[in-house]
Amino acid sequence: MPTLPPAHPGALRATPTLPKRRLRAHAGPAAAPRLPGPPRRGSPAPRPPVTGPVAPVLAAPCRFSACPKKWPSARPCWGSPSPRGCSQLTADHPWSKMMVSCDQAQLMANLVKLIKAKKVIEIGVFTGYNTLNMALVLPDNGRVIACDINEDYVKIGKPLWKEAGVEHKIDLRIKPAIQTLDELLASGEAESFDFAFIDADKESCNEYYEKCLRLIKKGGIIAIDNVLWGGKVLKPRKDDLATQSIHHLNEKLLRDARVNISMLPMGDGVTLAFKL
């Protein structure tokens, strides 16, 4: 094995560490203290120093009397305290799992606002949480045709519609949704709606979709909830009619030339169908 040449004696010598108190002497003369210059354009004015004791912020109760938790009025909310209160009221219900997720309800409202919708159909109201979110972003002359068969559920969140000032925008129809959709078609309202949200009995989801497609104008959106159905749509049982119906509608939407779709893994899955 060849021997390496001896290293230079200085290569193995550690670089001496200067004591902290001697660093300034080796770094040269001390720099002059930096004086504050004029504020930059657009920068906020400096805050005056706090000289006295800071008063505590007292949490005032929510101004919405139906709010179950009495949130502080300063608590941030994306829209109004009403949707938050309605979601809290629904959370205490034994069937609270039927409520759409908060992020999904927010997305529906943002879509309604984005396309400047004036006429909306909702099939499946439950406690009215999603109804309220969409009504809040509609213009004053807008309306939501809210379809459900159980008025007891709607009574839970309905007081918040009034407190939020949107009760006049919501046309509640307590009857089978198919009947309401047929009435709208018979009254000449085909292709006059901007947005539809389908979240009712799954066995009828295909019929709801077809009738909504006739009522929605070109460029409108149909949102179909629970398209993943807890994953059961991947292998639906033959005796599970609800899962079979969702599975068949998912396959139909994939090949439906009348719409463009986006399936979002949000909540229990929601498909957005954009009418061409």
PDB file of C-alpha atoms in Angstrom:
ATOM      1  CA  MET A   1       0.000   0.000   0.000  1.00  0.00           C
ATOM      2  CA  PRO A   2       1.549   3.307  -1.069  1.00  0.00           C
ATOM      3  CA  THR A   3       2.317   5.777   1.640  1.00  0.00           C
ATOM      4  CA  LEU A   4       0.877   9.257   1.455  1.00  0.00           C
ATOM      5  CA  PRO A   5       3.169  12.245   1.638  1.00  0.00           C
ATOM      6  CA  PRO A   6       3.220  13.961   5.016  1.00  0.00           C
ATOM      7  CA  ALA A   7       0.693  16.749   5.344  1.00  0.00           C
ATOM      8  CA  HIS A   8       1.819  20.302   5.634  1.00  0.00           C
ATOM      9  CA  PRO A   9       2.336  21.146   9.299  1.00  0.00           C
ATOM     10  CA  GLY A  10      -0.021  24.103   9.100  1.00  0.00           C
ATOM     11  CA  ALA A  11      -2.871  22.017   7.631  1.00  0.00           C
ATOM     12  CA  LEU A  12      -3.490  20.217  10.921  1.00  0.00           C
ATOM     13  CA  ARG A  13      -3.368  23.323  13.027  1.00  0.00           C
ATOM     14  CA  ALA A  14      -6.792  24.499  14.201  1.00  0.00           C
ATOM     15  CA  THR A  15      -7.801  28.039  13.374  1.00  0.00           C
ATOM     16  CA  PRO A  16      -7.639  30.016  16.606  1.00  0.00           C
ATOM     17  CA  THR A  17     -10.978  31.243  17.943  1.00  0.00           C
ATOM     18  CA  LEU A  18     -10.893  34.833  19.015  1.00  0.00           C
ATOM     19  CA  PRO A  19     -12.486  35.711  22.329  1.00  0.00           C
ATOM     20  CA  LYS A  20     -15.799  37.544  21.979  1.00  0.00           C
ATOM     21  CA  ARG A  21     -14.460  40.602  23.752  1.00  0.00           C
ATOM     22  CA  ARG A  22     -11.672  40.923  21.151  1.00  0.00           C
ATOM     23  CA  LEU A  23     -13.846  40.486  18.056  1.00  0.00           C
ATOM     24  CA  ARG A  24     -14.645  44.189  17.698  1.00  0.00           C
ATOM     25  CA  ALA A  25     -10.958  45.086  17.787  1.00  0.00           C
ATOM     26  CA  HIS A  26     -10.265  42.749  14.875  1.00  0.00           C
ATOM     27  CA  ALA A  27     -13.433  43.726  12.970  1.00  0.00           C
ATOM     28  CA  GLY A  28     -12.385  47.342  12.689  1.00  0.00           C
ATOM     29  CA  PRO A  29     -14.055  50.479  14.019  1.00  0.00           C
ATOM     30  CA  ALA A  30     -17.598  50.156  15.280  1.00  0.00           C
ATOM     31  CA  ALA A  31     -20.300  51.130  12.790  1.00  0.00           C
ATOM     32  CA  ALA A  32     -22.310  54.228  13.543  1.00  0.00           C
ATOM     33  CA  PRO A  33     -25.791  53.554  14.902  1.00  0.00           C
ATOM     34  CA  ARG A  34     -28.410  53.377  12.113  1.00  0.00           C
ATOM     35  CA  LEU A  35     -30.895  56.225  12.289  1.00  0.00           C
ATOM     36  CA  PRO A  36     -34.516  55.556  11.312  1.00  0.00           C
ATOM     37  CA  GLY A  37     -35.247  56.920   7.870  1.00  0.00           C
ATOM     38  CA  PRO A  38     -38.519  58.219   6.427  1.00  0.00           C
ATOM     39  CA  PRO A  39     -41.302  55.622   6.203  1.00  0.00           C
ATOM     40  CA  ARG A  40     -41.620  53.819   2.903  1.00  0.00           C
ATOM     41  CA  ARG A  41     -44.480  54.700   0.625  1.00  0.00           C
ATOM     42  CA  GLY A  42     -47.534  52.651   1.493  1.00  0.00           C
ATOM     43  CA  SER A  43     -46.146  51.436   4.801  1.00  0.00           C
ATOM     44  CA  PRO A  44     -48.385  51.796   7.849  1.00  0.00           C
ATOM     45  CA  ALA A  45     -47.674  54.518  10.341  1.00  0.00           C
ATOM     46  CA  PRO A  46     -45.782  53.357  13.440  1.00  0.00           C
ATOM     47  CA  ARG A  47     -47.996  52.579  16.404  1.00  0.00           C
ATOM     48  CA  PRO A  48     -47.509  54.697  19.513  1.00  0.00           C
ATOM     49  CA  PRO A  49     -46.108  52.785  22.464  1.00  0.00           C
ATOM     50  CA  VAL A  50     -48.596  51.477  25.019  1.00  0.00           C
ATOM     51  CA  THR A  51     -48.019  53.372  28.243  1.00  0.00           C
ATOM     52  CA  GLY A  52     -51.033  52.413  30.349  1.00  0.00           C
ATOM     53  CA  PRO A  53     -52.685  49.138  31.313  1.00  0.00           C
ATOM     54  CA  VAL A  54     -54.443  47.243  28.513  1.00  0.00           C
ATOM     55  CA  ALA A  55     -58.171  46.806  29.085  1.00  0.00           C
ATOM     56  CA  PRO A  56     -59.417  43.222  28.655  1.00  0.00           C
ATOM     57  CA  VAL A  57     -61.670  42.461  25.658  1.00  0.00           C
ATOM     58  CA  LEU A  58     -65.032  41.339  26.962  1.00  0.00           C
ATOM     59  CA  ALA A  59     -66.835  38.704  24.863  1.00  0.00           C
ATOM     60  CA  ALA A  60     -70.277  40.040  24.012  1.00  0.00           C
ATOM     61  CA  PRO A  61     -72.941  37.458  23.180  1.00  0.00           C
ATOM     62  CA  CYS A  62     -73.779  36.804  19.540  1.00  0.00           C
ATOM     63  CA  ARG A  63     -76.415  39.191  18.215  1.00  0.00           C
ATOM     64  CA  PHE A  64     -78.370  36.258  16.787  1.00  0.00           C
ATOM     65  CA  SER A  65     -80.739  35.121  19.523  1.00  0.00           C
ATOM     66  CA  ALA A  66     -81.048  31.605  18.101  1.00  0.00           C
ATOM     67  CA  CYS A  67     -77.297  31.001  18.269  1.00  0.00           C
ATOM     68  CA  PRO A  68     -77.004  27.995  20.629  1.00  0.00           C
ATOM     69  CA  LYS A  69     -73.432  28.598  21.785  1.00  0.00           C
ATOM     70  CA  LYS A  70     -73.597  32.384  22.189  1.00  0.00           C
ATOM     71  CA  TRP A  71     -70.334  32.921  20.339  1.00  0.00           C
ATOM     72  CA  PRO A  72     -68.489  36.200  20.988  1.00  0.00           C
ATOM     73  CA  SER A  73     -69.566  38.837  18.502  1.00  0.00           C
ATOM     74  CA  ALA A  74     -65.916  39.428  17.523  1.00  0.00           C
ATOM     75  CA  ARG A  75     -65.349  35.760  16.585  1.00  0.00           C
ATOM     76  CA  PRO A  76     -64.468  35.658  12.863  1.00  0.00           C
ATOM     77  CA  CYS A  77     -66.893  33.998  10.486  1.00  0.00           C
ATOM     78  CA  TRP A  78     -66.646  33.657   6.697  1.00  0.00           C
ATOM     79  CA  GLY A  79     -70.099  35.059   6.120  1.00  0.00           C
ATOM     80  CA  SER A  80     -72.584  35.584   8.903  1.00  0.00           C
ATOM     81  CA  PRO A  81     -73.057  34.126  12.389  1.00  0.00           C
ATOM     82  CA  SER A  82     -76.265  32.537  11.089  1.00  0.00           C
ATOM     83  CA  PRO A  83     -74.690  29.604   9.187  1.00  0.00           C
ATOM     84  CA  ARG A  84     -72.467  28.861  12.168  1.00  0.00           C
ATOM     85  CA  GLY A  85     -75.441  28.897  14.517  1.00  0.00           C
ATOM     86  CA  CYS A  86     -77.443  26.672  12.190  1.00  0.00           C
ATOM     87  CA  SER A  87     -74.600  24.154  11.963  1.00  0.00           C
ATOM     88  CA  GLN A  88     -74.339  24.082  15.756  1.00  0.00           C
ATOM     89  CA  LEU A  89     -78.067  23.523  16.096  1.00  0.00           C
ATOM     90  CA  THR A  90     -77.844  20.673  13.598  1.00  0.00           C
ATOM     91  CA  ALA A  91     -74.780  19.135  15.272  1.00  0.00           C
ATOM     92  CA  ASP A  92     -76.894  18.311  18.321  1.00  0.00           C
ATOM     93  CA  HIS A  93     -79.471  16.447  16.211  1.00  0.00           C
ATOM     94  CA  PRO A  94     -79.421  12.606  16.149  1.00  0.00           C
ATOM     95  CA  TRP A  95     -79.287  12.709  12.325  1.00  0.00           C
ATOM     96  CA  SER A  96     -76.627  15.417  12.154  1.00  0.00           C
ATOM     97  CA  LYS A  97     -74.602  13.283   9.743  1.00  0.00           C
ATOM     98  CA  MET A  98     -77.116  14.242   7.039  1.00  0.00           C
ATOM     99  CA  MET A  99     -75.912  17.861   7.123  1.00  0.00           C
ATOM    100  CA  VAL A 100     -73.483  18.863   4.391  1.00  0.00           C
ATOM    101  CA  SER A 101     -69.957  19.588   5.579  1.00  0.00           C
ATOM    102  CA  CYS A 102     -69.110  23.215   6.368  1.00  0.00           C
ATOM    103  CA  ASP A 103     -66.489  23.483   3.634  1.00  0.00           C
ATOM    104  CA  GLN A 104     -68.929  22.007   1.117  1.00  0.00           C
ATOM    105  CA  ALA A 105     -71.666  24.473   2.053  1.00  0.00           C
ATOM    106  CA  GLN A 106     -69.153  27.283   1.713  1.00  0.00           C
ATOM    107  CA  LEU A 107     -68.159  26.055  -1.747  1.00  0.00           C
ATOM    108  CA  MET A 108     -71.803  25.867  -2.869  1.00  0.00           C
ATOM    109  CA  ALA A 109     -72.371  29.447  -1.745  1.00  0.00           C
ATOM    110  CA  ASN A 110     -69.207  30.611  -3.499  1.00  0.00           C
ATOM    111  CA  LEU A 111     -70.267  28.891  -6.733  1.00  0.00           C
ATOM    112  CA  VAL A 112     -73.701  30.518  -6.542  1.00  0.00           C
ATOM    113  CA  LYS A 113     -72.028  33.880  -6.068  1.00  0.00           C
ATOM    114  CA  LEU A 114     -69.432  33.240  -8.776  1.00  0.00           C
ATOM    115  CA  ILE A 115     -71.993  32.589 -11.512  1.00  0.00           C
ATOM    116  CA  LYS A 116     -74.211  35.452 -10.263  1.00  0.00           C
ATOM    117  CA  ALA A 117     -77.124  33.084  -9.759  1.00  0.00           C
ATOM    118  CA  LYS A 118     -80.626  34.380  -9.096  1.00  0.00           C
ATOM    119  CA  LYS A 119     -82.668  31.157  -9.105  1.00  0.00           C
ATOM    120  CA  VAL A 120     -81.580  28.061  -7.181  1.00  0.00           C
ATOM    121  CA  ILE A 121     -83.151  24.645  -6.573  1.00  0.00           C
ATOM    122  CA  GLU A 122     -82.295  22.639  -3.482  1.00  0.00           C
ATOM    123  CA  ILE A 123     -83.551  19.057  -3.216  1.00  0.00           C
ATOM    124  CA  GLY A 124     -83.165  17.946   0.379  1.00  0.00           C
ATOM    125  CA  VAL A 125     -83.186  20.777   2.923  1.00  0.00           C
ATOM    126  CA  PHE A 126     -82.829  18.958   6.275  1.00  0.00           C
ATOM    127  CA  THR A 127     -82.353  21.814   8.811  1.00  0.00           C
ATOM    128  CA  GLY A 128     -81.719  24.472   6.186  1.00  0.00           C
ATOM    129  CA  TYR A 129     -77.999  25.004   6.763  1.00  0.00           C
ATOM    130  CA  ASN A 130     -76.999  24.829   3.090  1.00  0.00           C
ATOM    131  CA  THR A 131     -80.171  26.702   2.123  1.00  0.00           C
ATOM    132  CA  LEU A 132     -79.148  29.585   4.353  1.00  0.00           C
ATOM    133  CA  ASN A 133     -75.601  29.687   2.982  1.00  0.00           C
ATOM    134  CA  MET A 134     -76.844  29.980  -0.598  1.00  0.00           C
ATOM    135  CA  ALA A 135     -79.606  32.467   0.221  1.00  0.00           C
ATOM    136  CA  LEU A 136     -77.096  34.791   1.889  1.00  0.00           C
ATOM    137  CA  VAL A 137     -75.193  35.304  -1.369  1.00  0.00           C
ATOM    138  CA  LEU A 138     -78.231  35.670  -3.631  1.00  0.00           C
ATOM    139  CA  PRO A 139     -79.371  39.147  -4.645  1.00  0.00           C
ATOM    140  CA  ASP A 140     -82.387  40.544  -2.855  1.00  0.00           C
ATOM    141  CA  ASN A 141     -84.678  39.444  -5.679  1.00  0.00           C
ATOM    142  CA  GLY A 142     -83.151  35.964  -5.858  1.00  0.00           C
ATOM    143  CA  ARG A 143     -84.890  32.838  -4.598  1.00  0.00           C
ATOM    144  CA  VAL A 144     -84.182  29.288  -3.517  1.00  0.00           C
ATOM    145  CA  ILE A 145     -86.824  26.654  -4.237  1.00  0.00           C
ATOM    146  CA  ALA A 146     -86.206  24.436  -1.193  1.00  0.00           C
ATOM    147  CA  CYS A 147     -87.722  20.954  -1.493  1.00  0.00           C
ATOM    148  CA  ASP A 148     -88.244  18.577   1.424  1.00  0.00           C
ATOM    149  CA  ILE A 149     -90.887  16.258   2.866  1.00  0.00           C
ATOM    150  CA  ASN A 150     -90.114  16.720   6.566  1.00  0.00           C
ATOM    151  CA  GLU A 151     -91.006  20.084   8.047  1.00  0.00           C
ATOM    152  CA  ASP A 152     -89.877  19.073  11.547  1.00  0.00           C
ATOM    153  CA  TYR A 153     -86.228  19.126  10.464  1.00  0.00           C
ATOM    154  CA  VAL A 154     -86.616  22.482   8.727  1.00  0.00           C
ATOM    155  CA  LYS A 155     -88.082  24.069  11.868  1.00  0.00           C
ATOM    156  CA  ILE A 156     -84.710  23.616  13.587  1.00  0.00           C
ATOM    157  CA  GLY A 157     -82.863  26.134  11.435  1.00  0.00           C
ATOM    158  CA  LYS A 158     -85.756  28.122   9.973  1.00  0.00           C
ATOM    159  CA  PRO A 159     -85.676  30.841  12.703  1.00  0.00           C
ATOM    160  CA  LEU A 160     -82.174  31.755  11.526  1.00  0.00           C
ATOM    161  CA  TRP A 161     -83.469  32.422   8.008  1.00  0.00           C
ATOM    162  CA  LYS A 162     -85.559  35.236   9.412  1.00  0.00           C
ATOM    163  CA  GLU A 163     -82.832  36.626  11.666  1.00  0.00           C
ATOM    164  CA  ALA A 164     -80.394  36.630   8.756  1.00  0.00           C
ATOM    165  CA  GLY A 165     -82.866  38.596   6.658  1.00  0.00           C
ATOM    166  CA  VAL A 166     -83.137  36.005   3.874  1.00  0.00           C
ATOM    167  CA  GLU A 167     -86.481  34.365   4.646  1.00  0.00           C
ATOM    168  CA  HIS A 168     -88.102  36.171   1.700  1.00  0.00           C
ATOM    169  CA  LYS A 169     -85.588  34.542  -0.667  1.00  0.00           C
ATOM    170  CA  ILE A 170     -86.491  30.969   0.340  1.00  0.00           C
ATOM    171  CA  ASP A 171     -89.555  29.280  -1.143  1.00  0.00           C
ATOM    172  CA  LEU A 172     -90.016  26.160   0.989  1.00  0.00           C
ATOM    173  CA  ARG A 173     -92.032  23.347  -0.631  1.00  0.00           C
ATOM    174  CA  ILE A 174     -92.999  20.571   1.799  1.00  0.00           C
ATOM    175  CA  LYS A 175     -93.941  17.859  -0.682  1.00  0.00           C
ATOM    176  CA  PRO A 176     -92.141  15.206  -2.763  1.00  0.00           C
ATOM    177  CA  ALA A 177     -89.422  16.935  -4.768  1.00  0.00           C
ATOM    178  CA  ILE A 178     -90.476  15.192  -7.988  1.00  0.00           C
ATOM    179  CA  GLN A 179     -93.862  16.865  -7.681  1.00  0.00           C
ATOM    180  CA  THR A 180     -92.269  20.285  -7.179  1.00  0.00           C
ATOM    181  CA  LEU A 181     -89.941  19.831 -10.150  1.00  0.00           C
ATOM    182  CA  ASP A 182     -92.844  18.771 -12.363  1.00  0.00           C
ATOM    183  CA  GLU A 183     -94.779  21.861 -11.273  1.00  0.00           C
ATOM    184  CA  LEU A 184     -91.857  24.101 -12.182  1.00  0.00           C
ATOM    185  CA  LEU A 185     -91.584  22.506 -15.615  1.00  0.00           C
ATOM    186  CA  ALA A 186     -95.333  22.747 -16.162  1.00  0.00           C
ATOM    187  CA  SER A 187     -95.288  26.458 -15.284  1.00  0.00           C
ATOM    188  CA  GLY A 188     -92.762  27.175 -18.051  1.00  0.00           C
ATOM    189  CA  GLU A 189     -89.639  27.561 -15.913  1.00  0.00           C
ATOM    190  CA  ALA A 190     -87.474  25.210 -17.951  1.00  0.00           C
ATOM    191  CA  GLU A 191     -83.913  26.476 -18.471  1.00  0.00           C
ATOM    192  CA  SER A 192     -84.492  29.403 -16.113  1.00  0.00           C
ATOM    193  CA  PHE A 193     -82.532  28.246 -13.038  1.00  0.00           C
ATOM    194  CA  ASP A 194     -78.824  28.846 -12.479  1.00  0.00           C
ATOM    195  CA  PHE A 195     -77.906  26.291  -9.828  1.00  0.00           C
ATOM    196  CA  ALA A 196     -79.294  23.072  -8.345  1.00  0.00           C
ATOM    197  CA  PHE A 197     -78.180  21.065  -5.333  1.00  0.00           C
ATOM    198  CA  ILE A 198     -79.332  17.430  -5.034  1.00  0.00           C
ATOM    199  CA  ASP A 199     -79.100  15.772  -1.625  1.00  0.00           C
ATOM    200  CA  ALA A 200     -82.254  13.742  -0.995  1.00  0.00           C
ATOM    201  CA  ASP A 201     -83.257  10.058  -1.208  1.00  0.00           C
ATOM    202  CA  LYS A 202     -80.649   8.308  -3.305  1.00  0.00           C
ATOM    203  CA  GLU A 203     -83.063   5.934  -4.997  1.00  0.00           C
ATOM    204  CA  SER A 204     -84.473   8.893  -6.964  1.00  0.00           C
ATOM    205  CA  CYS A 205     -81.178  10.673  -7.681  1.00  0.00           C
ATOM    206  CA  ASN A 206     -81.286   9.910 -11.422  1.00  0.00           C
ATOM    207  CA  GLU A 207     -84.806  11.295 -11.765  1.00  0.00           C
ATOM    208  CA  TYR A 208     -83.831  14.409  -9.805  1.00  0.00           C
ATOM    209  CA  TYR A 209     -80.837  14.890 -12.073  1.00  0.00           C
ATOM    210  CA  GLU A 210     -82.825  14.576 -15.304  1.00  0.00           C
ATOM    211  CA  LYS A 211     -85.502  17.042 -14.211  1.00  0.00           C
ATOM    212  CA  CYS A 212     -82.928  19.516 -12.875  1.00  0.00           C
ATOM    213  CA  LEU A 213     -81.065  19.288 -16.158  1.00  0.00           C
ATOM    214  CA  ARG A 214     -84.225  20.482 -17.915  1.00  0.00           C
ATOM    215  CA  LEU A 215     -84.695  23.329 -15.433  1.00  0.00           C
ATOM    216  CA  ILE A 216     -81.080  24.554 -15.427  1.00  0.00           C
ATOM    217  CA  LYS A 217     -80.003  26.981 -18.136  1.00  0.00           C
ATOM    218  CA  LYS A 218     -76.887  26.456 -20.251  1.00  0.00           C
ATOM    219  CA  GLY A 219     -73.825  27.321 -18.214  1.00  0.00           C
ATOM    220  CA  GLY A 220     -75.629  26.464 -14.991  1.00  0.00           C
ATOM    221  CA  ILE A 221     -74.378  23.997 -12.387  1.00  0.00           C
ATOM    222  CA  ILE A 222     -75.932  20.909 -10.803  1.00  0.00           C
ATOM    223  CA  ALA A 223     -74.215  19.754  -7.603  1.00  0.00           C
ATOM    224  CA  ILE A 224     -74.892  16.144  -6.585  1.00  0.00           C
ATOM    225  CA  ASP A 225     -73.976  15.165  -3.040  1.00  0.00           C
ATOM    226  CA  ASN A 226     -72.880  11.785  -1.577  1.00  0.00           C
ATOM    227  CA  VAL A 227     -71.482  10.441  -4.828  1.00  0.00           C
ATOM    228  CA  LEU A 228     -68.856   8.420  -2.912  1.00  0.00           C
ATOM    229  CA  TRP A 229     -71.402   7.114  -0.377  1.00  0.00           C
ATOM    230  CA  GLY A 230     -68.807   6.045   2.144  1.00  0.00           C
ATOM    231  CA  GLY A 231     -66.913   4.091  -0.517  1.00  0.00           C
ATOM    232  CA  LYS A 232     -69.754   1.642  -1.035  1.00  0.00           C
ATOM    233  CA  VAL A 233     -70.177   2.720  -4.672  1.00  0.00           C
ATOM    234  CA  LEU A 234     -66.952   0.860  -5.532  1.00  0.00           C
ATOM    235  CA  LYS A 235     -68.674  -2.473  -4.970  1.00  0.00           C
ATOM    236  CA  PRO A 236     -72.410  -1.983  -4.449  1.00  0.00           C
ATOM    237  CA  ARG A 237     -74.424  -4.879  -3.118  1.00  0.00           C
ATOM    238  CA  LYS A 238     -77.285  -6.145  -5.254  1.00  0.00           C
ATOM    239  CA  ASP A 239     -79.768  -5.632  -2.409  1.00  0.00           C
ATOM    240  CA  ASP A 240     -78.644  -2.031  -1.729  1.00  0.00           C
ATOM    241  CA  LEU A 241     -80.876   0.055  -3.987  1.00  0.00           C
ATOM    242  CA  ALA A 242     -79.525   3.418  -2.770  1.00  0.00           C
ATOM    243  CA  THR A 243     -75.906   2.509  -3.504  1.00  0.00           C
ATOM    244  CA  GLN A 244     -76.869   0.963  -6.842  1.00  0.00           C
ATOM    245  CA  SER A 245     -78.646   4.179  -7.847  1.00  0.00           C
ATOM    246  CA  ILE A 246     -75.639   6.368  -6.998  1.00  0.00           C
ATOM    247  CA  HIS A 247     -73.292   3.969  -8.783  1.00  0.00           C
ATOM    248  CA  HIS A 248     -75.390   4.015 -11.970  1.00  0.00           C
ATOM    249  CA  LEU A 249     -75.671   7.814 -11.880  1.00  0.00           C
ATOM    250  CA  ASN A 250     -71.885   8.149 -11.471  1.00  0.00           C
ATOM    251  CA  GLU A 251     -71.334   5.974 -14.541  1.00  0.00           C
ATOM    252  CA  LYS A 252     -73.967   7.915 -16.462  1.00  0.00           C
ATOM    253  CA  LEU A 253     -72.420  11.283 -15.605  1.00  0.00           C
ATOM    254  CA  LEU A 254     -69.030  10.085 -16.810  1.00  0.00           C
ATOM    255  CA  ARG A 255     -70.444   9.537 -20.318  1.00  0.00           C
ATOM    256  CA  ASP A 256     -73.124  12.249 -20.404  1.00  0.00           C
ATOM    257  CA  ALA A 257     -72.338  14.516 -23.361  1.00  0.00           C
ATOM    258  CA  ARG A 258     -74.777  17.154 -22.070  1.00  0.00           C
ATOM    259  CA  VAL A 259     -72.484  18.173 -19.201  1.00  0.00           C
ATOM    260  CA  ASN A 260     -68.882  18.545 -18.119  1.00  0.00           C
ATOM    261  CA  ILE A 261     -68.202  17.188 -14.652  1.00  0.00           C
ATOM    262  CA  SER A 262     -65.809  17.492 -11.739  1.00  0.00           C
ATOM    263  CA  MET A 263     -65.995  14.971  -8.900  1.00  0.00           C
ATOM    264  CA  LEU A 264     -64.597  16.418  -5.696  1.00  0.00           C
ATOM    265  CA  PRO A 265     -63.509  14.274  -2.709  1.00  0.00           C
ATOM    266  CA  MET A 266     -65.150  16.723  -0.320  1.00  0.00           C
ATOM    267  CA  GLY A 267     -67.389  15.509   2.465  1.00  0.00           C
ATOM    268  CA  ASP A 268     -68.952  12.295   1.161  1.00  0.00           C
ATOM    269  CA  GLY A 269     -68.103  13.272  -2.407  1.00  0.00           C
ATOM    270  CA  VAL A 270     -69.811  15.887  -4.558  1.00  0.00           C
ATOM    271  CA  THR A 271     -70.030  16.014  -8.347  1.00  0.00           C
ATOM    272  CA  LEU A 272     -70.393  19.325 -10.145  1.00  0.00           C
ATOM    273  CA  ALA A 273     -72.138  18.999 -13.518  1.00  0.00           C
ATOM    274  CA  PHE A 274     -71.798  22.031 -15.775  1.00  0.00           C
ATOM    275  CA  LYS A 275     -74.542  22.120 -18.402  1.00  0.00           C
ATOM    276  CA  LEU A 276     -73.266  22.639 -21.925  1.00  0.00           C
TER     277      LEU A 276
END
